[in-house]
Every structure is written in structure tokens, then in C-alpha cells.
GROMACS .gro file of C-alpha atoms in nm:
model
  329
    1UNK     CA    1  -0.002  -0.004   0.008
    2UNK     CA    2   0.175   0.332  -0.128
    3UNK     CA    3   0.198   0.586   0.176
    4UNK     CA    4   0.111   0.955   0.087
    5UNK     CA    5   0.248   1.262   0.282
    6UNK     CA    6  -0.013   1.579   0.274
    7UNK     CA    7   0.139   1.861   0.359
    8UNK     CA    8  -0.096   2.181   0.464
    9UNK     CA    9  -0.043   2.480   0.707
   10UNK     CA   10  -0.283   2.796   0.765
   11UNK     CA   11  -0.198   2.902   0.391
   12UNK     CA   12  -0.298   2.610   0.236
   13UNK     CA   13  -0.659   2.792   0.121
   14UNK     CA   14  -0.458   3.080  -0.041
   15UNK     CA   15  -0.186   2.871  -0.160
   16UNK     CA   16  -0.309   2.571  -0.231
   17UNK     CA   17  -0.637   2.328  -0.329
   18UNK     CA   18  -0.865   2.440  -0.013
   19UNK     CA   19  -0.843   2.489   0.383
   20UNK     CA   20  -0.800   2.183   0.629
   21UNK     CA   21  -1.141   2.107   0.560
   22UNK     CA   22  -1.065   2.053   0.204
   23UNK     CA   23  -0.738   1.889   0.289
   24UNK     CA   24  -0.969   1.637   0.558
   25UNK     CA   25  -1.202   1.557   0.243
   26UNK     CA   26  -0.885   1.429   0.034
   27UNK     CA   27  -0.708   1.240   0.296
   28UNK     CA   28  -1.006   1.034   0.342
   29UNK     CA   29  -1.058   1.022  -0.026
   30UNK     CA   30  -0.731   0.834  -0.090
   31UNK     CA   31  -0.767   0.662   0.228
   32UNK     CA   32  -1.076   0.470   0.105
   33UNK     CA   33  -0.955   0.410  -0.220
   34UNK     CA   34  -0.694   0.162  -0.149
   35UNK     CA   35  -0.382   0.384  -0.045
   36UNK     CA   36  -0.251   0.525   0.331
   37UNK     CA   37  -0.282   0.931   0.381
   38UNK     CA   38  -0.200   1.124   0.658
   39UNK     CA   39  -0.188   1.520   0.689
   40UNK     CA   40   0.082   1.728   0.838
   41UNK     CA   41   0.004   2.068   0.920
   42UNK     CA   42   0.317   2.288   0.935
   43UNK     CA   43   0.313   2.606   1.071
   44UNK     CA   44   0.720   2.657   1.073
   45UNK     CA   45   0.992   2.535   0.865
   46UNK     CA   46   1.057   2.323   1.164
   47UNK     CA   47   0.736   2.163   1.146
   48UNK     CA   48   0.776   2.078   0.804
   49UNK     CA   49   1.138   1.910   0.838
   50UNK     CA   50   0.990   1.717   1.088
   51UNK     CA   51   0.734   1.578   0.931
   52UNK     CA   52   0.973   1.481   0.624
   53UNK     CA   53   1.213   1.356   0.820
   54UNK     CA   54   0.999   1.169   1.058
   55UNK     CA   55   0.707   1.000   0.914
   56UNK     CA   56   0.693   0.723   0.685
   57UNK     CA   57   0.559   0.760   0.285
   58UNK     CA   58   0.648   0.686  -0.078
   59UNK     CA   59   0.535   1.035  -0.186
   60UNK     CA   60   0.433   1.406  -0.082
   61UNK     CA   61   0.149   1.635  -0.161
   62UNK     CA   62   0.196   1.956  -0.079
   63UNK     CA   63  -0.074   2.243  -0.100
   64UNK     CA   64   0.199   2.483  -0.018
   65UNK     CA   65   0.469   2.692  -0.165
   66UNK     CA   66   0.597   2.802   0.109
   67UNK     CA   67   0.572   2.787   0.489
   68UNK     CA   68   0.316   3.107   0.553
   69UNK     CA   69   0.079   3.216   0.846
   70UNK     CA   70  -0.124   3.444   0.553
   71UNK     CA   71  -0.509   3.269   0.499
   72UNK     CA   72  -0.593   3.494   0.239
   73UNK     CA   73  -0.347   3.614  -0.023
   74UNK     CA   74   0.009   3.421  -0.130
   75UNK     CA   75   0.200   3.750  -0.071
   76UNK     CA   76   0.520   3.554  -0.195
   77UNK     CA   77   0.788   3.804   0.030
   78UNK     CA   78   0.990   3.447   0.096
   79UNK     CA   79   1.347   3.387   0.015
   80UNK     CA   80   1.440   3.162  -0.290
   81UNK     CA   81   1.571   2.875  -0.008
   82UNK     CA   82   1.212   2.838   0.181
   83UNK     CA   83   1.042   2.698  -0.111
   84UNK     CA   84   0.901   2.351   0.012
   85UNK     CA   85   0.952   2.174  -0.349
   86UNK     CA   86   1.307   2.320  -0.337
   87UNK     CA   87   1.393   2.113   0.007
   88UNK     CA   88   1.189   1.821  -0.132
   89UNK     CA   89   1.433   1.846  -0.438
   90UNK     CA   90   1.763   1.846  -0.223
   91UNK     CA   91   1.659   1.550  -0.012
   92UNK     CA   92   1.565   1.369  -0.285
   93UNK     CA   93   1.217   1.325  -0.216
   94UNK     CA   94   0.925   1.231  -0.482
   95UNK     CA   95   0.650   1.469  -0.462
   96UNK     CA   96   0.340   1.509  -0.684
   97UNK     CA   97   0.323   1.814  -0.880
   98UNK     CA   98   0.519   2.086  -1.075
   99UNK     CA   99   0.883   2.114  -0.998
  100UNK     CA  100   1.021   2.393  -0.785
  101UNK     CA  101   1.137   2.568  -1.056
  102UNK     CA  102   0.802   2.544  -1.239
  103UNK     CA  103   0.574   2.656  -0.920
  104UNK     CA  104   0.773   2.982  -0.922
  105UNK     CA  105   0.712   3.049  -1.268
  106UNK     CA  106   0.386   2.959  -1.223
  107UNK     CA  107   0.299   3.175  -0.933
  108UNK     CA  108   0.474   3.474  -1.060
  109UNK     CA  109   0.210   3.548  -1.395
  110UNK     CA  110   0.461   3.810  -1.570
  111UNK     CA  111   0.705   3.502  -1.577
  112UNK     CA  112   0.473   3.258  -1.677
  113UNK     CA  113   0.342   3.513  -1.930
  114UNK     CA  114   0.691   3.587  -2.053
  115UNK     CA  115   0.769   3.225  -2.104
  116UNK     CA  116   0.452   3.136  -2.313
  117UNK     CA  117   0.502   3.449  -2.524
  118UNK     CA  118   0.877   3.343  -2.614
  119UNK     CA  119   0.744   3.006  -2.692
  120UNK     CA  120   0.451   3.192  -2.952
  121UNK     CA  121   0.175   3.075  -2.744
  122UNK     CA  122  -0.140   3.364  -2.700
  123UNK     CA  123  -0.128   3.572  -2.365
  124UNK     CA  124  -0.255   3.864  -2.367
  125UNK     CA  125  -0.039   4.157  -2.452
  126UNK     CA  126   0.088   4.286  -2.052
  127UNK     CA  127   0.315   4.461  -1.843
  128UNK     CA  128   0.450   4.420  -1.497
  129UNK     CA  129   0.439   4.782  -1.267
  130UNK     CA  130   0.695   4.701  -0.971
  131UNK     CA  131   0.655   4.938  -0.658
  132UNK     CA  132   0.763   5.304  -0.734
  133UNK     CA  133   0.778   5.253  -1.097
  134UNK     CA  134   0.663   5.474  -1.354
  135UNK     CA  135   0.349   5.346  -1.530
  136UNK     CA  136   0.378   5.218  -1.886
  137UNK     CA  137   0.213   5.364  -2.188
  138UNK     CA  138  -0.101   5.076  -2.231
  139UNK     CA  139  -0.359   5.054  -2.436
  140UNK     CA  140  -0.730   5.079  -2.285
  141UNK     CA  141  -0.952   4.917  -2.159
  142UNK     CA  142  -0.660   4.737  -1.974
  143UNK     CA  143  -0.677   4.474  -1.695
  144UNK     CA  144  -0.491   4.543  -1.369
  145UNK     CA  145  -0.453   4.252  -1.106
  146UNK     CA  146  -0.145   4.142  -0.833
  147UNK     CA  147   0.116   3.962  -1.032
  148UNK     CA  148   0.159   3.654  -0.773
  149UNK     CA  149  -0.195   3.595  -0.650
  150UNK     CA  150  -0.461   3.297  -0.744
  151UNK     CA  151  -0.823   3.247  -0.681
  152UNK     CA  152  -0.901   3.605  -0.824
  153UNK     CA  153  -0.731   3.768  -0.523
  154UNK     CA  154  -0.730   4.151  -0.602
  155UNK     CA  155  -1.006   4.115  -0.856
  156UNK     CA  156  -1.331   4.325  -0.882
  157UNK     CA  157  -1.518   4.590  -1.117
  158UNK     CA  158  -1.217   4.834  -1.071
  159UNK     CA  159  -0.984   4.582  -1.221
  160UNK     CA  160  -1.132   4.713  -1.564
  161UNK     CA  161  -0.973   5.038  -1.625
  162UNK     CA  162  -1.046   5.318  -1.953
  163UNK     CA  163  -0.810   5.583  -1.828
  164UNK     CA  164  -0.477   5.686  -1.746
  165UNK     CA  165  -0.610   5.781  -1.416
  166UNK     CA  166  -0.805   5.471  -1.331
  167UNK     CA  167  -0.483   5.275  -1.418
  168UNK     CA  168  -0.274   5.482  -1.172
  169UNK     CA  169  -0.510   5.420  -0.877
  170UNK     CA  170  -0.585   5.032  -0.985
  171UNK     CA  171  -0.184   4.989  -0.955
  172UNK     CA  172  -0.132   5.203  -0.640
  173UNK     CA  173  -0.397   4.996  -0.513
  174UNK     CA  174  -0.220   4.681  -0.586
  175UNK     CA  175   0.114   4.802  -0.450
  176UNK     CA  176  -0.060   4.946  -0.121
  177UNK     CA  177  -0.274   4.626  -0.057
  178UNK     CA  178  -0.037   4.351  -0.168
  179UNK     CA  179   0.268   4.463  -0.154
  180UNK     CA  180   0.364   4.338  -0.478
  181UNK     CA  181   0.381   4.414  -0.857
  182UNK     CA  182   0.085   4.502  -1.050
  183UNK     CA  183   0.012   4.336  -1.351
  184UNK     CA  184  -0.119   4.544  -1.669
  185UNK     CA  185  -0.316   4.316  -1.926
  186UNK     CA  186  -0.505   4.398  -2.219
  187UNK     CA  187  -0.880   4.337  -2.126
  188UNK     CA  188  -1.025   4.014  -2.242
  189UNK     CA  189  -1.425   4.068  -2.296
  190UNK     CA  190  -1.533   3.734  -2.416
  191UNK     CA  191  -1.661   3.416  -2.243
  192UNK     CA  192  -1.362   3.197  -2.004
  193UNK     CA  193  -1.271   2.849  -2.069
  194UNK     CA  194  -1.064   2.658  -1.870
  195UNK     CA  195  -0.827   2.297  -1.919
  196UNK     CA  196  -0.775   2.029  -1.666
  197UNK     CA  197  -0.430   1.839  -1.737
  198UNK     CA  198  -0.422   1.515  -1.544
  199UNK     CA  199  -0.108   1.286  -1.604
  200UNK     CA  200   0.186   1.268  -1.783
  201UNK     CA  201   0.303   1.076  -2.133
  202UNK     CA  202   0.102   0.857  -2.300
  203UNK     CA  203  -0.131   0.895  -1.972
  204UNK     CA  204  -0.217   1.243  -1.971
  205UNK     CA  205  -0.561   1.397  -2.028
  206UNK     CA  206  -0.673   1.711  -2.116
  207UNK     CA  207  -1.016   1.812  -2.025
  208UNK     CA  208  -1.170   2.121  -2.155
  209UNK     CA  209  -1.450   2.345  -1.995
  210UNK     CA  210  -1.636   2.712  -2.080
  211UNK     CA  211  -1.714   2.879  -1.738
  212UNK     CA  212  -2.071   2.985  -1.675
  213UNK     CA  213  -2.164   3.223  -1.364
  214UNK     CA  214  -2.521   3.223  -1.231
  215UNK     CA  215  -2.749   3.525  -1.317
  216UNK     CA  216  -2.712   3.848  -1.134
  217UNK     CA  217  -2.369   3.752  -0.999
  218UNK     CA  218  -2.160   3.936  -1.232
  219UNK     CA  219  -2.124   4.324  -1.158
  220UNK     CA  220  -1.991   4.580  -1.436
  221UNK     CA  221  -1.774   4.334  -1.624
  222UNK     CA  222  -1.782   3.980  -1.664
  223UNK     CA  223  -1.486   3.903  -1.480
  224UNK     CA  224  -1.430   3.671  -1.188
  225UNK     CA  225  -1.437   3.815  -0.877
  226UNK     CA  226  -1.237   3.674  -0.566
  227UNK     CA  227  -1.589   3.648  -0.362
  228UNK     CA  228  -1.704   3.418  -0.669
  229UNK     CA  229  -1.470   3.163  -0.648
  230UNK     CA  230  -1.484   2.831  -0.450
  231UNK     CA  231  -1.870   2.891  -0.313
  232UNK     CA  232  -2.076   2.729  -0.611
  233UNK     CA  233  -2.152   3.046  -0.840
  234UNK     CA  234  -1.940   2.927  -1.087
  235UNK     CA  235  -2.023   2.602  -1.279
  236UNK     CA  236  -1.786   2.444  -1.564
  237UNK     CA  237  -1.998   2.298  -1.852
  238UNK     CA  238  -1.837   2.097  -2.198
  239UNK     CA  239  -1.797   2.394  -2.447
  240UNK     CA  240  -1.995   2.382  -2.759
  241UNK     CA  241  -1.739   2.551  -2.956
  242UNK     CA  242  -1.337   2.587  -2.912
  243UNK     CA  243  -1.282   2.261  -2.704
  244UNK     CA  244  -0.998   2.140  -2.948
  245UNK     CA  245  -0.841   2.497  -2.962
  246UNK     CA  246  -0.849   2.523  -2.606
  247UNK     CA  247  -0.681   2.183  -2.510
  248UNK     CA  248  -0.395   2.272  -2.766
  249UNK     CA  249  -0.361   2.610  -2.614
  250UNK     CA  250  -0.336   2.422  -2.267
  251UNK     CA  251  -0.103   2.103  -2.398
  252UNK     CA  252   0.136   2.386  -2.575
  253UNK     CA  253   0.187   2.557  -2.230
  254UNK     CA  254   0.230   2.267  -2.034
  255UNK     CA  255   0.498   2.124  -2.271
  256UNK     CA  256   0.657   2.452  -2.252
  257UNK     CA  257   0.634   2.497  -1.866
  258UNK     CA  258   0.730   2.144  -1.777
  259UNK     CA  259   0.408   2.090  -1.582
  260UNK     CA  260   0.336   1.741  -1.433
  261UNK     CA  261   0.047   1.548  -1.289
  262UNK     CA  262  -0.230   1.824  -1.211
  263UNK     CA  263  -0.261   2.177  -1.300
  264UNK     CA  264  -0.537   2.376  -1.492
  265UNK     CA  265  -0.496   2.647  -1.733
  266UNK     CA  266  -0.710   2.931  -1.772
  267UNK     CA  267  -0.808   3.142  -2.079
  268UNK     CA  268  -1.015   3.424  -2.185
  269UNK     CA  269  -1.150   3.512  -2.559
  270UNK     CA  270  -1.003   3.855  -2.693
  271UNK     CA  271  -1.242   4.076  -2.868
  272UNK     CA  272  -1.155   3.936  -3.223
  273UNK     CA  273  -1.250   3.584  -3.028
  274UNK     CA  274  -0.906   3.435  -3.040
  275UNK     CA  275  -0.820   3.262  -2.688
  276UNK     CA  276  -0.514   3.370  -2.475
  277UNK     CA  277  -0.413   3.195  -2.156
  278UNK     CA  278  -0.437   3.459  -1.831
  279UNK     CA  279  -0.296   3.201  -1.575
  280UNK     CA  280  -0.136   2.850  -1.490
  281UNK     CA  281  -0.269   2.699  -1.150
  282UNK     CA  282   0.002   2.473  -1.057
  283UNK     CA  283  -0.194   2.383  -0.723
  284UNK     CA  284  -0.583   2.418  -0.850
  285UNK     CA  285  -0.866   2.383  -0.606
  286UNK     CA  286  -0.984   2.050  -0.481
  287UNK     CA  287  -1.286   2.126  -0.282
  288UNK     CA  288  -1.563   1.856  -0.387
  289UNK     CA  289  -1.870   1.940  -0.619
  290UNK     CA  290  -1.741   2.355  -0.618
  291UNK     CA  291  -1.374   2.357  -0.715
  292UNK     CA  292  -1.329   2.375  -1.114
  293UNK     CA  293  -1.084   2.030  -1.128
  294UNK     CA  294  -1.370   1.832  -0.944
  295UNK     CA  295  -1.633   1.958  -1.173
  296UNK     CA  296  -1.464   1.929  -1.500
  297UNK     CA  297  -1.362   1.557  -1.397
  298UNK     CA  298  -1.719   1.464  -1.293
  299UNK     CA  299  -1.800   1.579  -1.668
  300UNK     CA  300  -1.574   1.347  -1.875
  301UNK     CA  301  -1.553   1.051  -1.621
  302UNK     CA  302  -1.841   1.119  -1.417
  303UNK     CA  303  -2.132   0.884  -1.222
  304UNK     CA  304  -2.426   1.134  -1.165
  305UNK     CA  305  -2.533   0.981  -0.892
  306UNK     CA  306  -2.247   1.003  -0.683
  307UNK     CA  307  -1.991   1.305  -0.687
  308UNK     CA  308  -1.779   1.177  -0.439
  309UNK     CA  309  -1.693   0.840  -0.604
  310UNK     CA  310  -1.558   1.100  -0.897
  311UNK     CA  311  -1.351   1.286  -0.676
  312UNK     CA  312  -1.189   0.953  -0.518
  313UNK     CA  313  -1.110   0.878  -0.898
  314UNK     CA  314  -0.975   1.204  -0.967
  315UNK     CA  315  -0.776   1.209  -0.622
  316UNK     CA  316  -0.662   0.895  -0.745
  317UNK     CA  317  -0.553   0.903  -1.080
  318UNK     CA  318  -0.334   1.255  -0.967
  319UNK     CA  319  -0.147   1.039  -0.713
  320UNK     CA  320  -0.105   0.751  -0.939
  321UNK     CA  321   0.022   0.966  -1.180
  322UNK     CA  322   0.318   1.121  -0.950
  323UNK     CA  323   0.369   0.811  -0.832
  324UNK     CA  324   0.406   0.694  -1.208
  325UNK     CA  325   0.698   0.973  -1.269
  326UNK     CA  326   0.904   0.779  -0.979
  327UNK     CA  327   0.882   0.476  -1.103
  328UNK     CA  328   0.719   0.376  -0.772
  329UNK     CA  329   0.380   0.178  -0.888
   0.00000   0.00000   0.00000
């Protein structure tokens, strides 16, 4: 029986797949499906080192990029030697998900955009503004968000700006509130698509979805605000159009970024009805039924009468993917 050590902490919701309740559900799902999983809730680096040195396991699955007590934002004011995947690499410990380098590239959206653009993969025109830096000339309407957050943190109707004054105010808000660079992008007014990638090599799957929102929940613009995520307001459906285009875009992105096991690629249609990638999520949400990965898995593999069985199969497949990369099956 394969043993999985699940790492989470106070920042598990902000950084990773969900809070402790979600992690406990994930652990139960693995334990009910022929595996032995346990949770290490780590508040300090000493807690983490004690867990990986003192527990028995075959592979680690972490909800954390690094140790933090921030429950609402990622923040990313962190030393390079604090990234958990770096420590696992140095100790040659197998783990599920992208490498430490790829994780750093994914959480820094400007870095992600640069890599994708260099590989001729469609992303919106963009510019990063560091704290204290002069604003660039940019075409309006534009979209402003924190460069290093997830789950729509920092996104509201005010994220869409139409004048230099609005741009300056929103960039200042990002700097003051999140103490990190602001990322300015072309505003993409079209529908949002997302593609779930599970597995590697010949066992890799790409499952496309289109995002819908319950009536009346949008504000001035059709954008996904932070308060709309993970609460059952957003639903994923099978796309009637552009499914193959979305899959190909996702496939190109995960190859360029060297992603493993389980990632999700989000994209939107621009004013010319062309898909462009807005984010690659290295630790997608795993709240049963409500998070997008479980919804998408159920669309293609699901049993309508038992969504929790779908969930058990999803997390089992993710773990099997990681074990397979290390020849542990």
C-alpha cells in the first residue's frame, strides 16, 4: 500500500487546493481508495522538516508553495530557500505536481506570460509595474491584477480601467494592498475557458470546460471576482465550440512550462474571439463539487449519482500520476 504525506498549513487555502476541511476530505478520499494518507499541518519550517524526516511515506503532496501564516493571500515575500519543493528536491524526496522552478514561474504571472510568449503561445499584451516604478503607456481598456496571487485575489470591477487616472489608481491599490508588482493586461471581454490537465506522457488527459456564472452575480463586467470563487457560483460546462483549440493551447503551455501531474490552464476570448491564456494554476482547487477540477473531471468521467466517487477517482489518478513519474507503481 502506497503512503502519501499531505502537507498543508494556515496558508493552504490561499496557496493551494483549499483549507483544512478540504485537505481532510482529500485525505479521506485517498484512504478509502486503497492508499494510506496522513496530513502534516505545518506552521513553521521546523514543523515541515520534522514531518518529512520523521514520517513514513512514498510521496509528498503539498498544498503549500512555502510556509506562511497568511490565510487570505499568497504574498510571495519569501526567500528562495524557503520553497518547499526546493527542499524536497535537495533531499531527493518524490512529490506530486510541478517542479520547484515551475511552481515559481506559475505563481509569478508575469514570468508565466514571458515564457509562453517566447514560445509563441497566445497571452494578452501585458506589462508589469513594480513598486515605485513609472506607469507604462498602455492601450485601454486594460485589466490590472496582482502579479503573484491566485483565486481571483485582488480582482473586482475596478480591475478594468479605461483611463490613465483609473490605471494609476488601480496599480497603486495593488501596490499598497498586496505589496507586490501589478500586472497590466489587455482586457479580454469574452467567455472564460479552462482546461484541466491530469497525468503525464501517454496517460495525460486534457479536459476542456467553459465557465458560466449564476444569473445576476456579475457586476459591471463579466469577470470572476474573488468572492465568486469556490462558493458554488461558478459552474463548468463542456464547451460547444473551441474545445480543441483550448486543449491545444493548454497542451502547448504545459509543455513549455514543464508541468506535471495536475494543473489547470485558464484562458479567455479577446475582442477578436481568440483564446489567450491568463493563468496556469500549479495547485488547483480540490473542494469537492465546487472547485473547478472536480467539476471538470465529473463532466468527462462522472457518475451523476455519486460525485464523491468521482472525487475519489480524481485524486487517485493524480497520485498515481506522481507515483508513476518516480517509478513507484
